[in-house]
Amino acid sequence: MESFQIFTLFCSLLLSSVLEFSSAVDTITPNHPLIDGQTLSSSSNSFELGFFYPGSSNNRYLGIWHRKSPGAVLWVANRNNPLTDLSGVLEIGNKGDLVLLSKSKNIVWSSNASRPLTNPVAQLLDSGNLILKDSRAGFSDENHQWQSFDHPTDTVLPGMKIGWNLTSGEERYLASWKSVDDPSPGEFTYRLDNHGPAAQLIIFKGDVKKVRLGPWNGLFYGSIPVLKNPIFKSILVHSKDELYYTDQLLSSSAISRVTVNSSGSLQVSVMYEMGAEWTNLLSWPFDTCDNYGHCGANAICRTNKAPTCDCLKGFIPKSQGDVTLQNWFESRSCKRMTEYCQREEGFLRIAGVKVPDLLKFQLNESMDLKECETQCFWNCSCIAYGNSDMSRGGSGCLMWFGDLIDVREQPAVTSGQDLYVRVPASELTSVRDSNTKKRLKTIMAVTIPTLSAFLVLGLVFCTSCKKRKGTVSENDDIEVPTFDLDTISLATNYFSKANIIGEGGFGSVYKGRLLTGQEIAVKKLSRNSGQGIQEFRNEVVLIAKLQHKNLVGLVGSCIQGEDRMLVYEYMPNKSLDYFIFDGERSTLLGWQKRFNIVLGIAKGLLYLHQDSKLQIIHRDLKPSNILLDSKLNPKISDFGLARIFGEDGNEAKTKRVVGTYGYMSPEYAIDGTFSVKSDVFSLGVILLEIVTGKKNRRFFHPDHHHNLLGHAWLLWKQDKALELMDPSLAETCIKSQLVRCIHVGLLCVQKHPDDRPTMSSVVFMLGIEGVVLAQPKEPGYFFVERCSAMDAAVPGKETMYSINAVSTTSVLEGR
Ligand SMILES: *[C@@H]1O[C@H](CO)[C@@H](O)[C@H](O)[C@H]1NC(C)=O
Ligand SMILES: *[C@@H]1O[C@H](CO)[C@@H](O)[C@H](O)[C@H]1NC(C)=O
Ligand SMILES: *[C@@H]1O[C@H](CO)[C@@H](O)[C@H](O)[C@H]1NC(C)=O
Ligand SMILES: *[C@@H]1O[C@H](CO)[C@@H](O)[C@H](O)[C@H]1NC(C)=O
Ligand SMILES: *[C@@H]1O[C@H](CO)[C@@H](O)[C@H](O)[C@H]1NC(C)=O
Ligand SMILES: *[C@@H]1O[C@H](CO)[C@@H](O)[C@H](O)[C@H]1NC(C)=O
């Protein structure tokens, strides 16, 4: 009897100690391994670690599950390496790591801890995380040596990270079980792509995208906004070293999980405290439109309409002829209705969609929707754009280049995003959506103020692509684009010295590139104009109206405080002086090119003097103001600058002489009187310089002290004009043309303005063979100049002087 009592006591003690062991223990220490049949419980008894058979398999695995739902295993240790019997032991190995041993003491699985711990202990936390750490460090999530959360299998629990360690490039993702009976990695993975703040969650089958949840937009992942529930929320964390998706629990009395099952479905489940089982909230894919790229390229998938697939506006089916439902699915994809940037275009808003896959795209978080539109508009490969961040009312810019893949209309319950797709303008007006019309107006008139101006100006429609010349002269309501300083600063790399391509008395010229890709030359005027903003604007408008193929086109202007800037087309081949005065480069300009340049300058000047509505006197014509386009056609620059500097074009005498020595007519340099004939004088000098390849001012001859004009005159009188020819023209020169150029040049540099021809005569004389020309007299101003004090003061620099006529006179008299 006694012995029986002792036995039962012993038994109950044993039993209670076993029970106690299995219920109270949440740690494994070197002295307390976990053997098959036992489980480790988290402190509040929610999660368990133990051994299990998956489905109908006879293999044994170590895993973690929720105590109320042991059938749903959330993590598996030895998913690649099953045990075949019940002899498995999980213990602290002799390197201080966690090891799973088989009957024969083979290591079936190991935590591979990188550094040995002196007092290692493994603990199952209430989050479902199994951690290995030093016992003296206290039990907390931190300071662990190893944790199961870093090695997810097919399930995300709140607190787990799916994504990237950006430092090491290591990726964490879910891999489905092969089948319900086999936890080894199957063909489906659930991964975050590495697109920074717009990272997308995607289910892959092997390497192929199967379901795309869409980019993170600050609030949710593309197509799963509905998961508005009181239990958890999904977020994206993007820091310097990490980019990951994680779920955050909102309620302490419930738990959530996301699992990719063995047939590639994503299951979102929750377990309420009171509940006994996991409740499935949602499964993905939800409908056919969730299947990646279901409708092919540039199409939209809609489940509530027939047919499900339709081309996006502005696109047509790729296959020609009747598109039946049948061949739609065969051909699927859609192509552009028209090539982009060939005619007027705008953007059509498509509301409530899952935005296209991020294949070829650009993301800028600091741009707003307007800037995004502008930038997309001006880049002909940009097909669509939209906000990248929907929180705070929308911000950031996503631009898509190339085909738009996997766009779907979101079911009504969810809130998709707005996508703006480039379409021909005809598509915009035909749509009866008032919003759309408004957008069209916006695009045409407000959003891109420069655009409408471009349209009116007829300069360009899409600068980065085709340029279209328009009829400007008929339109008096000309608007010249004004650029803000930020735009110009950015374009010129903040007026970097390296961007300076020219300097002169009117200011400095910077090379620049607008965000649209258009190259520009920015003339930053020196600050001494003393002109008001309105006057400046008026002058700019007047100048912008001057349009001729031999004048540099004005693109716009910029006013900021005292600073005034003129924005011109950029001319890739620099200016005339760069070529003709350089021994090597002069060979690049053969006679045909030079004669073409001579004619072009003459025609441009004729237009300024007589053919435009205004009469513009250039007053600073010289080779460095003759720019050359990509085909080496001449374009006169800096015309009208004198007007901007407050010189009244109708006044024939000025106190302030602007111009460059060597090109200034005598009457202008001496008296400050000028007329169209002052420009003719400058042109004459240029003609002689083009023919000879020598500078009037720098001209030196051992036999006499004359400048180039004097030298030309001497040779002309001796009938030796051909000796003036630049030797590099020997092979290409047409002698009669060359002599005519010298002849006309000498007529242009006559001392008395009345003796000089008008520009129409110049153009006539140059252009027609066999016309008998008047004989020139001695040119004006042909030997004085090299002795002038001005010359000595600024050696080697061809600068525009702004001087007072009186001092010029005294300098000249004082020689
Ligand atoms: C541990 O390391 C071994 C060998 O480096 C490797 O085969 C095994 O997969 C690793 N185990 C874990 C759980 O990372
Ligand atoms: C990322 O990897 C680096 C290098 O392996 C490691 O030092 C760092 O701790 C890792 N970061 C995180 C958050 O795991
Ligand atoms: C995976 O989930 C989907 C959707 O809930 C379900 O239809 C399918 O049967 C599941 N597959 C397995 C193997 O459980
Ligand atoms: C983003 O846009 C802003 C404003 O337009 C610009 O200043 C910035 O350089 C852009 N960033 C990138 C990376 O392009
Ligand atoms: C348009 O954008 C693409 C992609 O960013 C870029 O490669 C291309 O240079 C841009 N084109 C122009 C004209 O700016
Ligand atoms: C003129 O510019 C074009 C385009 O930039 C270039 O291809 C050509 O080589 C240039 N010509 C000369 C003579 O430099």
Short mmCIF file of C-alpha atoms and ligand atoms in Angstrom, two decimals, residues 572-573 578-579 588-589 629-632, ligand 6:
data_model
loop_
_atom_site.label_atom_id
_atom_site.label_comp_id
_atom_site.label_asym_id
_atom_site.label_seq_id
_atom_site.Cartn_x
_atom_site.Cartn_y
_atom_site.Cartn_z
CA PRO A 572 27.61 73.90 -82.13
CA ASN A 573 30.32 75.21 -84.43
CA TYR A 578 37.44 80.43 -84.39
CA PHE A 579 38.02 79.12 -87.90
CA LEU A 588 38.17 73.35 -92.65
CA LEU A 589 36.50 76.32 -94.31
CA ASP A 629 25.35 76.15 -87.03
CA SER A 630 25.93 72.44 -87.45
CA LYS A 631 26.14 72.86 -91.23
CA LEU A 632 28.39 75.89 -90.91
C1 LIG B 6 30.07 71.39 -87.00
O1 LIG B 6 29.16 70.82 -86.08
C2 LIG B 6 28.75 69.52 -86.43
C3 LIG B 6 27.68 69.10 -85.43
O2 LIG B 6 28.06 69.43 -84.14
C4 LIG B 6 29.95 68.60 -86.40
O3 LIG B 6 29.56 67.29 -86.75
C5 LIG B 6 30.99 69.11 -87.38
O4 LIG B 6 32.15 68.32 -87.28
C6 LIG B 6 31.33 70.55 -87.10
N1 LIG B 6 32.16 71.03 -88.16
C7 LIG B 6 33.37 71.49 -87.95
C8 LIG B 6 34.10 71.98 -89.15
O5 LIG B 6 33.86 71.56 -86.82
#
